[in-house]
Structure formats: C-alpha cells, structure tokens
mmCIF file of C-alpha atoms in Angstrom:
data_model
loop_
_atom_site.group_PDB
_atom_site.id
_atom_site.type_symbol
_atom_site.label_atom_id
_atom_site.label_comp_id
_atom_site.label_asym_id
_atom_site.label_seq_id
_atom_site.Cartn_x
_atom_site.Cartn_y
_atom_site.Cartn_z
ATOM 1 C CA MET A 1 9.353 -0.584 3.744
ATOM 2 C CA GLU A 2 10.280 -3.130 1.263
ATOM 3 C CA ASP A 3 7.317 -5.719 1.351
ATOM 4 C CA HIS A 4 4.988 -2.265 0.915
ATOM 5 C CA ASP A 5 6.198 -0.924 -2.198
ATOM 6 C CA ILE A 6 4.334 -2.905 -4.228
ATOM 7 C CA LEU A 7 4.597 -0.185 -6.757
ATOM 8 C CA ASP A 8 7.559 1.757 -7.734
ATOM 9 C CA GLY A 9 7.154 5.768 -8.606
ATOM 10 C CA GLN A 10 6.032 6.009 -12.533
ATOM 11 C CA ASP A 11 5.555 9.477 -14.397
ATOM 12 C CA ILE A 12 2.950 10.336 -12.633
ATOM 13 C CA SER A 13 1.253 11.885 -16.270
ATOM 14 C CA GLU A 14 0.661 8.151 -16.997
ATOM 15 C CA GLY A 15 -0.277 6.837 -13.473
ATOM 16 C CA PRO A 16 0.905 3.785 -12.560
ATOM 17 C CA GLN A 17 2.314 0.331 -14.231
ATOM 18 C CA PRO A 18 1.404 -2.256 -12.039
ATOM 19 C CA ARG A 19 4.350 -4.285 -11.184
ATOM 20 C CA PRO A 20 3.416 -7.920 -10.884
ATOM 21 C CA GLN A 21 3.833 -8.173 -7.640
ATOM 22 C CA SER A 22 2.050 -5.637 -7.001
ATOM 23 C CA LEU A 23 -1.236 -7.330 -8.949
ATOM 24 C CA MET A 24 -0.382 -10.005 -6.657
ATOM 25 C CA LEU A 25 -0.764 -8.822 -3.465
ATOM 26 C CA ALA A 26 -3.958 -7.568 -4.668
ATOM 27 C CA PHE A 27 -5.004 -10.730 -5.666
ATOM 28 C CA PHE A 28 -3.791 -12.564 -2.475
ATOM 29 C CA GLY A 29 -5.618 -9.472 -0.388
ATOM 30 C CA ASN A 30 -9.352 -9.804 -2.329
ATOM 31 C CA HIS A 31 -9.075 -13.280 -2.970
ATOM 32 C CA VAL A 32 -7.147 -15.181 -0.182
ATOM 33 C CA LEU A 33 -6.563 -12.772 3.062
ATOM 34 C CA ASP A 34 -10.302 -13.720 4.452
ATOM 35 C CA GLU A 35 -10.031 -17.202 3.685
ATOM 36 C CA GLY A 36 -7.451 -18.904 6.432
ATOM 37 C CA GLU A 37 -4.801 -20.761 5.727
ATOM 38 C CA VAL A 38 -5.455 -22.203 2.264
ATOM 39 C CA GLY A 39 -3.399 -22.490 -0.686
ATOM 40 C CA VAL A 40 -4.436 -21.313 -4.555
ATOM 41 C CA TYR A 41 -3.700 -23.675 -7.335
ATOM 42 C CA SER A 42 -1.044 -21.609 -9.099
ATOM 43 C CA GLY A 43 -2.885 -22.380 -12.258
ATOM 44 C CA SER A 44 -5.805 -20.549 -10.613
ATOM 45 C CA ILE A 45 -3.074 -17.451 -10.024
ATOM 46 C CA ILE A 46 -1.630 -17.494 -13.746
ATOM 47 C CA GLU A 47 -5.432 -17.660 -14.760
ATOM 48 C CA VAL A 48 -6.702 -14.508 -13.234
ATOM 49 C CA LEU A 49 -3.441 -12.663 -13.439
ATOM 50 C CA GLY A 50 -3.440 -13.509 -17.265
ATOM 51 C CA ARG A 51 -6.625 -11.171 -17.186
ATOM 52 C CA VAL A 52 -4.506 -7.882 -16.525
ATOM 53 C CA GLY A 53 -1.408 -8.588 -18.587
ATOM 54 C CA VAL A 54 1.141 -10.813 -16.498
ATOM 55 C CA GLY A 55 2.502 -13.862 -18.620
ATOM 56 C CA GLU A 56 2.819 -16.843 -17.889
ATOM 57 C CA GLN A 57 6.434 -16.853 -17.196
ATOM 58 C CA ALA A 58 6.427 -13.339 -14.913
ATOM 59 C CA VAL A 59 3.651 -14.652 -12.654
ATOM 60 C CA ARG A 60 5.975 -17.813 -12.176
ATOM 61 C CA SER A 61 9.226 -15.996 -11.550
ATOM 62 C CA THR A 62 7.279 -13.890 -9.370
ATOM 63 C CA LEU A 63 5.697 -16.292 -6.912
ATOM 64 C CA THR A 64 9.016 -17.619 -7.072
ATOM 65 C CA ARG A 65 10.659 -14.748 -6.006
ATOM 66 C CA MET A 66 7.979 -13.767 -3.286
ATOM 67 C CA VAL A 67 8.215 -17.774 -1.548
ATOM 68 C CA ASN A 68 12.128 -16.611 -1.573
ATOM 69 C CA ARG A 69 11.279 -13.457 0.460
ATOM 70 C CA GLY A 70 9.183 -14.842 3.351
ATOM 71 C CA LEU A 71 6.300 -13.043 1.646
ATOM 72 C CA LEU A 72 4.555 -16.682 0.308
ATOM 73 C CA ARG A 73 4.604 -20.332 1.168
ATOM 74 C CA ARG A 74 4.234 -23.285 -1.056
ATOM 75 C CA ARG A 75 3.016 -26.609 -1.096
ATOM 76 C CA ARG A 76 2.949 -29.743 -3.877
ATOM 77 C CA GLU A 77 -0.419 -31.362 -4.511
ATOM 78 C CA GLY A 78 1.353 -34.547 -6.998
ATOM 79 C CA ARG A 79 2.159 -32.435 -9.959
ATOM 80 C CA ARG A 80 0.321 -29.595 -8.713
ATOM 81 C CA MET A 81 1.890 -26.421 -6.831
ATOM 82 C CA PHE A 82 -0.088 -24.342 -4.514
ATOM 83 C CA PHE A 83 0.963 -21.015 -2.170
ATOM 84 C CA GLY A 84 -0.621 -19.035 0.338
ATOM 85 C CA LEU A 85 0.418 -16.905 2.837
ATOM 86 C CA THR A 86 3.030 -15.934 5.610
ATOM 87 C CA PRO A 87 2.293 -14.550 8.359
ATOM 88 C CA GLN A 88 4.905 -11.559 7.060
ATOM 89 C CA ALA A 89 2.619 -11.557 3.993
ATOM 90 C CA THR A 90 -0.683 -11.004 6.219
ATOM 91 C CA ARG A 91 0.419 -8.565 8.249
ATOM 92 C CA VAL A 92 1.708 -6.567 5.375
ATOM 93 C CA LEU A 93 -1.921 -6.673 3.360
ATOM 94 C CA GLU A 94 -3.795 -6.720 7.048
ATOM 95 C CA ASP A 95 -1.752 -3.077 7.160
ATOM 96 C CA GLY A 96 -2.700 -2.090 3.882
ATOM 97 C CA ARG A 97 -6.569 -2.976 4.269
ATOM 98 C CA VAL A 98 -6.304 -0.065 7.118
ATOM 99 C CA ARG A 99 -4.904 2.022 4.824
ATOM 100 C CA ILE A 100 -7.412 1.472 2.173
ATOM 101 C CA TRP A 101 -10.714 0.372 4.285
ATOM 102 C CA GLN A 102 -10.514 1.977 7.802
ATOM 103 C CA GLN A 103 -8.551 5.114 7.420
ATOM 104 C CA GLY A 104 -9.081 6.353 4.237
ATOM 105 C CA ALA A 105 -7.143 9.110 2.099
ATOM 106 C CA VAL A 106 -9.127 12.453 3.808
ATOM 107 C CA ASN A 107 -7.993 13.742 7.129
ATOM 108 C CA ASP A 108 -10.603 15.026 9.210
ATOM 109 C CA ASP A 109 -10.108 14.386 12.095
ATOM 110 C CA TRP A 110 -6.700 15.153 13.366
ATOM 111 C CA ASP A 111 -6.145 15.660 17.435
ATOM 112 C CA GLY A 112 -3.134 18.688 16.846
ATOM 113 C CA SER A 113 -1.018 16.275 17.835
ATOM 114 C CA TRP A 114 2.663 15.663 16.186
ATOM 115 C CA THR A 115 4.871 11.908 16.329
ATOM 116 C CA LEU A 116 8.350 13.274 16.236
ATOM 117 C CA LEU A 117 11.237 10.541 15.435
ATOM 118 C CA ALA A 118 14.948 11.532 15.697
ATOM 119 C CA PHE A 119 17.598 8.909 14.365
ATOM 120 C CA SER A 120 21.292 8.923 13.981
ATOM 121 C CA LEU A 121 22.746 5.886 12.371
ATOM 122 C CA PRO A 122 26.544 4.700 11.202
ATOM 123 C CA ASP A 123 27.603 6.037 7.794
ATOM 124 C CA SER A 124 27.673 2.438 6.472
ATOM 125 C CA TRP A 125 24.179 1.470 7.398
ATOM 126 C CA LYS A 126 22.817 2.297 4.436
ATOM 127 C CA ARG A 127 20.356 -0.909 4.030
ATOM 128 C CA GLN A 128 19.559 0.266 7.293
ATOM 129 C CA ARG A 129 18.683 3.803 6.573
ATOM 130 C CA HIS A 130 16.956 3.010 3.678
ATOM 131 C CA ASP A 131 14.611 0.419 5.291
ATOM 132 C CA LEU A 132 14.183 2.898 8.180
ATOM 133 C CA ARG A 133 13.220 5.699 5.494
ATOM 134 C CA SER A 134 11.216 3.207 3.653
ATOM 135 C CA ARG A 135 8.581 1.906 6.550
ATOM 136 C CA LEU A 136 8.712 5.618 7.983
ATOM 137 C CA THR A 137 7.257 7.149 4.512
ATOM 138 C CA TRP A 138 4.713 4.245 4.815
ATOM 139 C CA SER A 139 3.817 5.781 8.176
ATOM 140 C CA GLY A 140 3.003 8.854 7.063
ATOM 141 C CA PHE A 141 6.497 10.587 8.009
ATOM 142 C CA GLY A 142 8.503 13.306 5.986
ATOM 143 C CA ALA A 143 11.531 14.246 6.279
ATOM 144 C CA LEU A 144 11.535 17.664 8.636
ATOM 145 C CA TYR A 145 15.173 17.407 8.646
ATOM 146 C CA SER A 146 17.696 14.880 7.388
ATOM 147 C CA GLY A 147 17.367 12.669 11.255
ATOM 148 C CA LEU A 148 14.215 13.952 12.438
ATOM 149 C CA TRP A 149 11.233 12.361 10.683
ATOM 150 C CA ILE A 150 7.345 14.017 11.460
ATOM 151 C CA ALA A 151 3.840 12.493 11.338
ATOM 152 C CA PRO A 152 0.658 14.241 11.952
ATOM 153 C CA GLY A 153 -1.426 12.148 14.909
ATOM 154 C CA LYS A 154 -0.165 9.629 17.105
ATOM 155 C CA VAL A 155 2.230 7.231 15.119
ATOM 156 C CA ASP A 156 3.323 4.039 16.700
ATOM 157 C CA ALA A 157 6.950 4.481 15.525
ATOM 158 C CA ALA A 158 8.009 2.420 18.466
ATOM 159 C CA GLY A 159 7.196 -0.959 16.779
ATOM 160 C CA ILE A 160 8.895 0.080 13.413
ATOM 161 C CA VAL A 161 11.610 0.910 14.787
ATOM 162 C CA ALA A 162 11.740 -2.481 16.988
ATOM 163 C CA GLU A 163 11.446 -4.374 14.004
ATOM 164 C CA LEU A 164 14.105 -3.425 12.106
ATOM 165 C CA GLY A 165 16.240 -3.805 15.481
ATOM 166 C CA LEU A 166 16.943 0.495 15.558
ATOM 167 C CA ALA A 167 15.703 1.422 18.776
ATOM 168 C CA ALA A 168 19.230 2.004 20.046
ATOM 169 C CA HIS A 169 19.737 4.772 17.726
ATOM 170 C CA VAL A 170 16.283 6.351 17.702
ATOM 171 C CA LYS A 171 13.919 8.925 19.995
ATOM 172 C CA ILE A 172 10.378 9.183 19.662
ATOM 173 C CA PHE A 173 8.487 12.263 20.954
ATOM 174 C CA HIS A 174 4.843 13.258 20.834
ATOM 175 C CA ALA A 175 3.970 16.913 20.534
ATOM 176 C CA ARG A 176 2.191 19.744 19.816
ATOM 177 C CA ALA A 177 3.184 22.634 17.865
ATOM 178 C CA ASP A 178 3.965 25.916 19.153
ATOM 179 C CA GLU A 179 1.670 28.876 17.665
ATOM 180 C CA VAL A 180 4.915 30.803 16.288
ATOM 181 C CA THR A 181 5.074 28.143 14.211
ATOM 182 C CA ASP A 182 3.328 27.996 10.750
ATOM 183 C CA ILE A 183 1.589 24.856 10.328
ATOM 184 C CA GLU A 184 0.875 24.856 6.930
ATOM 185 C CA LEU A 185 4.324 25.946 5.935
ATOM 186 C CA MET A 186 5.916 23.070 7.606
ATOM 187 C CA ILE A 187 3.835 20.701 5.491
ATOM 188 C CA ARG A 188 4.663 22.430 2.119
ATOM 189 C CA ASP A 189 8.678 22.083 3.585
ATOM 190 C CA THR A 190 8.565 18.494 4.708
ATOM 191 C CA TRP A 191 5.984 17.008 1.866
ATOM 192 C CA ASP A 192 6.155 17.305 -1.815
ATOM 193 C CA LEU A 193 2.043 18.361 -1.753
ATOM 194 C CA GLU A 194 2.013 19.219 -5.743
ATOM 195 C CA SER A 195 3.287 15.361 -6.333
ATOM 196 C CA ILE A 196 1.349 13.758 -4.139
ATOM 197 C CA ALA A 197 -1.990 15.924 -5.542
ATOM 198 C CA ALA A 198 -0.901 14.676 -8.649
ATOM 199 C CA ARG A 199 -1.531 11.036 -7.935
ATOM 200 C CA TYR A 200 -4.972 11.729 -6.776
ATOM 201 C CA VAL A 201 -5.795 13.532 -10.263
ATOM 202 C CA VAL A 202 -4.404 10.999 -12.199
ATOM 203 C CA PHE A 203 -5.707 7.972 -10.685
ATOM 204 C CA ASP A 204 -9.513 10.288 -10.566
ATOM 205 C CA LYS A 205 -9.119 10.900 -14.097
ATOM 206 C CA ARG A 206 -8.234 7.206 -14.906
ATOM 207 C CA TRP A 207 -10.925 5.593 -13.113
ATOM 208 C CA THR A 208 -13.982 8.209 -13.618
ATOM 209 C CA ALA A 209 -13.408 6.989 -17.374
ATOM 210 C CA HIS A 210 -14.083 3.579 -16.149
ATOM 211 C CA LEU A 211 -17.305 4.596 -14.839
ATOM 212 C CA ASN A 212 -18.086 6.532 -17.377
ATOM 213 C CA ALA A 213 -18.165 4.086 -19.569
ATOM 214 C CA GLY A 214 -19.631 1.264 -17.769
ATOM 215 C CA SER A 215 -16.958 -1.374 -18.175
ATOM 216 C CA GLY A 216 -17.943 -4.583 -16.337
ATOM 217 C CA ASP A 217 -17.288 -7.477 -17.995
ATOM 218 C CA ASP A 218 -14.163 -8.488 -15.825
ATOM 219 C CA PRO A 219 -14.649 -7.646 -12.138
ATOM 220 C CA ILE A 220 -11.750 -9.739 -11.162
ATOM 221 C CA GLY A 221 -9.708 -7.858 -13.214
ATOM 222 C CA THR A 222 -10.952 -4.830 -12.873
ATOM 223 C CA ARG A 223 -10.586 -4.896 -8.924
ATOM 224 C CA LEU A 224 -6.810 -5.948 -9.228
ATOM 225 C CA ARG A 225 -6.487 -3.045 -11.075
ATOM 226 C CA LEU A 226 -8.263 -1.080 -9.260
ATOM 227 C CA VAL A 227 -6.651 -1.856 -5.897
ATOM 228 C CA SER A 228 -2.932 -1.806 -7.164
ATOM 229 C CA GLU A 229 -3.566 1.633 -8.310
ATOM 230 C CA TRP A 230 -4.909 3.007 -5.317
ATOM 231 C CA LEU A 231 -2.511 1.556 -3.270
ATOM 232 C CA TRP A 232 0.152 3.606 -5.855
ATOM 233 C CA THR A 233 -1.852 6.424 -5.006
ATOM 234 C CA ILE A 234 -1.719 6.928 -1.584
ATOM 235 C CA ARG A 235 1.457 4.927 -0.403
ATOM 236 C CA THR A 236 3.349 8.629 -0.311
ATOM 237 C CA ASP A 237 0.398 10.574 1.342
ATOM 238 C CA PRO A 238 0.858 11.089 5.036
ATOM 239 C CA ARG A 239 -2.440 11.890 5.509
ATOM 240 C CA LEU A 240 -1.667 15.234 6.545
ATOM 241 C CA PRO A 241 -4.844 17.126 8.716
ATOM 242 C CA ALA A 242 -7.330 18.296 5.864
ATOM 243 C CA ARG A 243 -7.822 21.919 7.355
ATOM 244 C CA HIS A 244 -4.086 22.793 6.801
ATOM 245 C CA LEU A 245 -4.168 21.451 3.084
ATOM 246 C CA PRO A 246 -5.292 23.506 -0.312
ATOM 247 C CA GLN A 247 -9.402 23.814 0.325
ATOM 248 C CA GLU A 248 -9.386 21.383 -3.262
ATOM 249 C CA TRP A 249 -7.245 18.923 -2.308
ATOM 250 C CA PRO A 250 -8.020 16.203 -4.929
ATOM 251 C CA ALA A 251 -8.070 13.080 -2.451
ATOM 252 C CA ARG A 252 -11.325 13.387 -1.162
ATOM 253 C CA PRO A 253 -12.768 13.145 -5.369
ATOM 254 C CA ALA A 254 -10.847 10.312 -5.809
ATOM 255 C CA GLN A 255 -11.428 7.945 -2.571
ATOM 256 C CA GLU A 256 -15.175 8.506 -3.492
ATOM 257 C CA THR A 257 -14.044 7.272 -7.240
ATOM 258 C CA PHE A 258 -12.443 4.155 -5.892
ATOM 259 C CA ARG A 259 -15.316 3.299 -3.173
ATOM 260 C CA GLN A 260 -17.426 3.274 -6.242
ATOM 261 C CA VAL A 261 -15.479 1.369 -8.704
ATOM 262 C CA ALA A 262 -14.657 -0.930 -5.438
ATOM 263 C CA ASP A 263 -18.232 -1.399 -4.411
ATOM 264 C CA HIS A 264 -19.578 -1.949 -8.205
ATOM 265 C CA THR A 265 -16.615 -4.914 -8.865
ATOM 266 C CA ALA A 266 -16.876 -6.394 -5.072
ATOM 267 C CA GLY A 267 -19.871 -9.121 -5.530
ATOM 268 C CA PRO A 268 -19.158 -9.702 -9.329
ATOM 269 C CA ALA A 269 -15.297 -10.029 -8.610
ATOM 270 C CA GLN A 270 -16.179 -12.240 -5.899
ATOM 271 C CA ARG A 271 -18.180 -15.010 -7.213
ATOM 272 C CA MET A 272 -15.726 -15.114 -10.321
ATOM 273 C CA ALA A 273 -13.188 -15.846 -7.766
ATOM 274 C CA ARG A 274 -15.159 -18.839 -6.526
ATOM 275 C CA ASP A 275 -15.483 -20.149 -10.150
ATOM 276 C CA LEU A 276 -12.090 -19.357 -10.939
ATOM 277 C CA LEU A 277 -9.992 -20.053 -7.577
ATOM 278 C CA GLU A 278 -8.563 -24.044 -6.856
ATOM 279 C CA THR A 279 -7.718 -24.442 -3.518
ATOM 280 C CA ILE A 280 -6.782 -26.518 -0.601
ATOM 281 C CA PRO A 281 -6.114 -26.013 3.024
ATOM 282 C CA LEU A 282 -2.566 -25.714 4.152
ATOM 283 C CA ARG A 283 -1.689 -26.920 7.668
#
C-alpha cells in the first residue's frame, strides 16, 4: 500500500534511514491527528523536522509532494502557508495507530482461523497488482502461492479489494487448517521470518542503547524517530501466532523497548509541540 509504505526497506544491519515523508507522517500522527481540522504553519514543520536532520528544502518539497498525492491540504493566510490532513491521510494514520498502540507486535490470542485471498489479474495490470500486494502485505498477508495469499485471523480484506476496484478479480475465504497441515512449516514457507526478526533485533539494540544513555533533551525529535523506526520495523510483520513462532521471538522485547521510550517522551513531546507549533482552524 503506497500510503503505508512510509519507509522503504533499508539494509537491516544498519536499521532504517527515515525518509522525510515517513517523518512527516509521524509528525502529523503525533501532533495533528487528534486535534481535529487544524493546519500547521510550514515554518513550524520545518523547525521540528530540522531536529531530526531534514533540511528546509526537503521539508518543502515533501509537503508539496504530499499535497499532490492527496495526503495533505494547504491554506494560505497572508504570506504564510498552513498544512492539514486530508481524509485519506487521516485513514492512513488511524490505521497505523491501531497497528502501533492497539494490536501490538505480539499475537498471543490467535483463534486458529485464517483469511485466504485468491486473485487473478490481467498481465498488463502491473500497477493494480503492485497496489494489491502492497495493501495485502500491510494487512498481514503473505503469498502462500503466487495467486493465493493468506493471513492469520479474520481480516477484513473486502474493504481493501473494494477500494482498489478489484472485487471482480478476487475471492476471499475464511477457514481453518486441516490437522495434516504443518502450520509452522507453512509459516516458514510463506513469510521471511529471519528478515522480520532481524528488524526487531536492530530496533531493540538501537533503542535500548538510547534508554541506557539517558538521552531526553529533545523529546519531540526522539519521538518522531521512534515512531518512524517502529513502523519500519512492523510494516512487514503479519503478527503471526506466537505459539507457532520460535520461542525467543524478538518482537516481544522490542515492543517493550518501544513502549518504554514512547512513555518517556509522550508528555514532554506534547508540551514542546504546544510551544513550537503555530496552527489555525481549517474549514
């Protein structure tokens, strides 16, 4: 899903290198999403993103690009430009918030069910195929076979299919595996567990070091990096049933580290945002 691909995959050993758009979405998710229809002065955005190494020109070009993609809307007041969320961006950020704060990274309550989605698209539909696969990956699906994707639990895939206009080309089923199916083998064949685990290990190492260093002088910048890196970490994780994963699955300690840093920065970051951000109502 292009709107959810806020971070491109990077070298796992180096961790994510946050792109301006990923940090921009983290900014709006942290400080605008719950404020209603408000616009933020571009100068405020430039100042905040400058704290995480994004230059003014990169901020301005990213804002323009996101307006063109339908993720942000803008309003001029005198010589100043203000930017706010569109309904599309609001949906993206609310979806991300569910993934981060409500579902979590560890699936301890799987009910044994699976969602299966089969599709067949014309060879010439490369963009539609890419969009569908991206959306399915974000929603926890993996390719069991080339045209048959599977996800743990009951996933509302019908909404994805309808939004992409592909209902006539897709069939969706909800089922349970027969006892002859080796679920752990199926999981290993369908998802790249080593790559998923490596992301959690890298995240945990980087942010445990941050906690141990006691760094807290820039909570708003720290929180932007934290959320961006966590989304990069979980974006390819389908939340597979914990009982069918390796015993020392690294998502659990990584999630605890994420929540510790998030708790430490929440209040200070919000107070700093109130001082730094100039906003106006958007109607």
